[in-house]
Amino acid sequence: GQQTAATGFPTHTGPLFLPYATCCATGTRRYVYEKVGNPDDTMGPPWDTDYSWRVQLAGYQLTLVENAVVHYRLRHGARARFLQAYNWGDKQLNLQLRYGMTPWPRYLAYCLYGLAQRGANLVFGTLSGKRPFSFWVWHWGFARGQLNALPRLFMAQMRGQGAMRGGAWEEQRGETDQS
């Protein structure tokens, strides 16, 4: 799983790289919810990351409840897993638009590196027999979805939409230049 007592919360998602709780295992105290508000369903699949970041930017910490048990049924077929991951990867752009965009050439390089790495994992991981093809295809789908979002990132940057790198984070923490 992504979040366990041993590993804690994942932090691998940019642009903020703050810890986040995955949606199948999220609970919020009422006073935090009343301050932060509803999750933003316009974010798409990364709503959980967005909400976790909003909670932290409002001054609260995420807490892992080690004895909580969650039953979450994963998609098993390769096509279903690819499509789910593709959608998640594509919608990661919403985090970039809200919290600070990576310049599109860097994002392209990141996407191409991810595709190459996950493509190799798809082939050699499956051949190793350690995990089934449907496991590896999820990561390939996520990388393809991220690449699919590149034209929208490019257009948003050309139009000056969204926050550039660090904008929302600095504004929330009061670190912007006031001159």
CSV table of C-alpha atoms in Angstrom, one decimal, residues 3 24-26 64-72:
chain,number,residue,atom,x,y,z
A,3,GLN,CA,0.5,4.6,3.4
A,24,CYS,CA,-9.7,5.5,0.6
A,25,ALA,CA,-8.4,6.2,4.0
A,26,THR,CA,-9.1,9.8,4.9
A,64,LEU,CA,-1.6,8.3,10.6
A,65,VAL,CA,-3.9,6.1,12.7
A,66,GLU,CA,-2.0,2.8,12.7
A,67,ASN,CA,-4.8,0.5,13.8
A,68,ALA,CA,-7.4,1.8,11.2
A,69,VAL,CA,-8.5,-0.9,8.8
A,70,VAL,CA,-9.7,0.0,5.3
A,71,HIS,CA,-11.0,-2.4,2.7
A,72,TYR,CA,-10.3,-1.1,-0.8
